[in-house]
Amino acid sequence: MEQQPKLRLFLLLQKLGAMKMSLKKRTERVNFEVLLKSIKKNCVGCDTCRGFCPTEAIEGSLGIAHKISINKCVNCAQCLINCLFGAI
């Protein structure tokens, strides 16, 4: 009986590690130079991406679709990683 909780914990940690690796591989394959210059139509203007942008390259008001300033964007991908709607 004691081994079952340990096995569950091991499987959970293994699954979390796989999810982390999956995200890492996804971000490594993406050409951020091209991708980060546009925000898709499904942007709802929630302002989450603006909060994570270190250079304040994302412009727009709450509730209105945002835009990325090409001159300010440094391709750090924080907006891509943290967008709740997959709009970047």
Tab-separated table of C-alpha atoms in Angstrom:
chain	number	residue	atom	x	y	z
A	1	MET	CA	0.000	0.000	0.000
A	2	GLU	CA	2.835	2.440	0.724
A	3	GLN	CA	4.282	2.195	-2.769
A	4	GLN	CA	1.093	3.263	-4.509
A	5	PRO	CA	1.257	6.943	-3.382
A	6	LYS	CA	4.948	7.023	-4.306
A	7	LEU	CA	4.135	5.623	-7.730
A	8	ARG	CA	1.395	8.229	-8.232
A	9	LEU	CA	3.776	11.001	-7.256
A	10	PHE	CA	6.433	9.646	-9.616
A	11	LEU	CA	3.955	9.471	-12.505
A	12	LEU	CA	2.710	12.993	-11.790
A	13	LEU	CA	6.257	14.382	-11.729
A	14	GLN	CA	7.060	12.499	-14.922
A	15	LYS	CA	3.994	13.984	-16.640
A	16	LEU	CA	4.874	17.517	-15.483
A	17	GLY	CA	8.427	17.080	-16.782
A	18	ALA	CA	7.099	15.933	-20.152
A	19	MET	CA	4.789	18.974	-20.340
A	20	LYS	CA	7.687	21.301	-19.559
A	21	MET	CA	9.853	19.684	-22.247
A	22	SER	CA	6.994	19.932	-24.735
A	23	LEU	CA	6.684	23.692	-24.131
A	24	LYS	CA	10.465	24.088	-24.399
A	25	LYS	CA	10.562	22.226	-27.724
A	26	ARG	CA	7.612	24.265	-29.009
A	27	THR	CA	9.319	27.564	-28.240
A	28	GLU	CA	12.654	26.412	-29.693
A	29	ARG	CA	11.120	25.579	-33.094
A	30	VAL	CA	9.271	28.854	-33.518
A	31	ASN	CA	10.779	31.662	-35.565
A	32	PHE	CA	10.021	34.465	-33.117
A	33	GLU	CA	11.338	37.149	-35.458
A	34	VAL	CA	8.322	36.620	-37.730
A	35	LEU	CA	5.732	35.343	-35.261
A	36	LEU	CA	6.006	38.025	-32.614
A	37	LYS	CA	5.275	40.881	-34.964
A	38	SER	CA	1.565	40.108	-35.232
A	39	ILE	CA	-1.387	39.460	-32.972
A	40	LYS	CA	-4.200	37.337	-34.341
A	41	LYS	CA	-7.874	38.267	-34.543
A	42	ASN	CA	-8.728	36.270	-31.424
A	43	CYS	CA	-7.011	38.867	-29.214
A	44	VAL	CA	-9.570	40.086	-26.684
A	45	GLY	CA	-7.392	42.844	-25.241
A	46	CYS	CA	-7.023	41.225	-21.813
A	47	ASP	CA	-3.676	43.012	-21.207
A	48	THR	CA	-1.905	39.874	-19.943
A	49	CYS	CA	0.764	40.058	-22.648
A	50	ARG	CA	1.413	43.734	-21.920
A	51	GLY	CA	2.127	42.887	-18.309
A	52	PHE	CA	4.834	40.412	-19.286
A	53	CYS	CA	6.484	42.508	-22.023
A	54	PRO	CA	9.817	43.834	-20.677
A	55	THR	CA	10.119	46.555	-23.337
A	56	GLU	CA	6.482	47.709	-23.396
A	57	ALA	CA	6.298	46.822	-27.090
A	58	ILE	CA	2.626	45.841	-26.918
A	59	GLU	CA	0.193	48.666	-27.500
A	60	GLY	CA	-3.541	48.762	-26.976
A	61	SER	CA	-6.257	49.357	-24.436
A	62	LEU	CA	-8.107	46.919	-22.221
A	63	GLY	CA	-10.839	45.238	-24.253
A	64	ILE	CA	-9.371	46.247	-27.630
A	65	ALA	CA	-7.086	44.050	-29.765
A	66	HIS	CA	-3.432	44.893	-29.153
A	67	LYS	CA	-0.567	45.512	-31.575
A	68	ILE	CA	3.156	44.842	-31.261
A	69	SER	CA	5.554	47.690	-31.976
A	70	ILE	CA	8.227	46.301	-34.297
A	71	ASN	CA	10.722	48.926	-33.129
A	72	LYS	CA	10.412	47.992	-29.438
A	73	CYS	CA	10.032	44.189	-29.673
A	74	VAL	CA	13.177	42.249	-28.717
A	75	ASN	CA	11.717	38.785	-29.506
A	76	CYS	CA	11.821	37.559	-25.906
A	77	ALA	CA	8.585	35.545	-26.471
A	78	GLN	CA	7.072	36.431	-23.103
A	79	CYS	CA	3.867	37.530	-24.824
A	80	LEU	CA	3.669	34.254	-26.748
A	81	ILE	CA	4.237	32.120	-23.667
A	82	ASN	CA	1.789	34.027	-21.454
A	83	CYS	CA	-1.057	34.768	-23.881
A	84	LEU	CA	-4.165	33.075	-22.485
A	85	PHE	CA	-5.930	32.992	-25.850
A	86	GLY	CA	-3.142	31.903	-28.196
A	87	ALA	CA	-3.451	35.167	-30.077
A	88	ILE	CA	0.275	35.637	-30.651
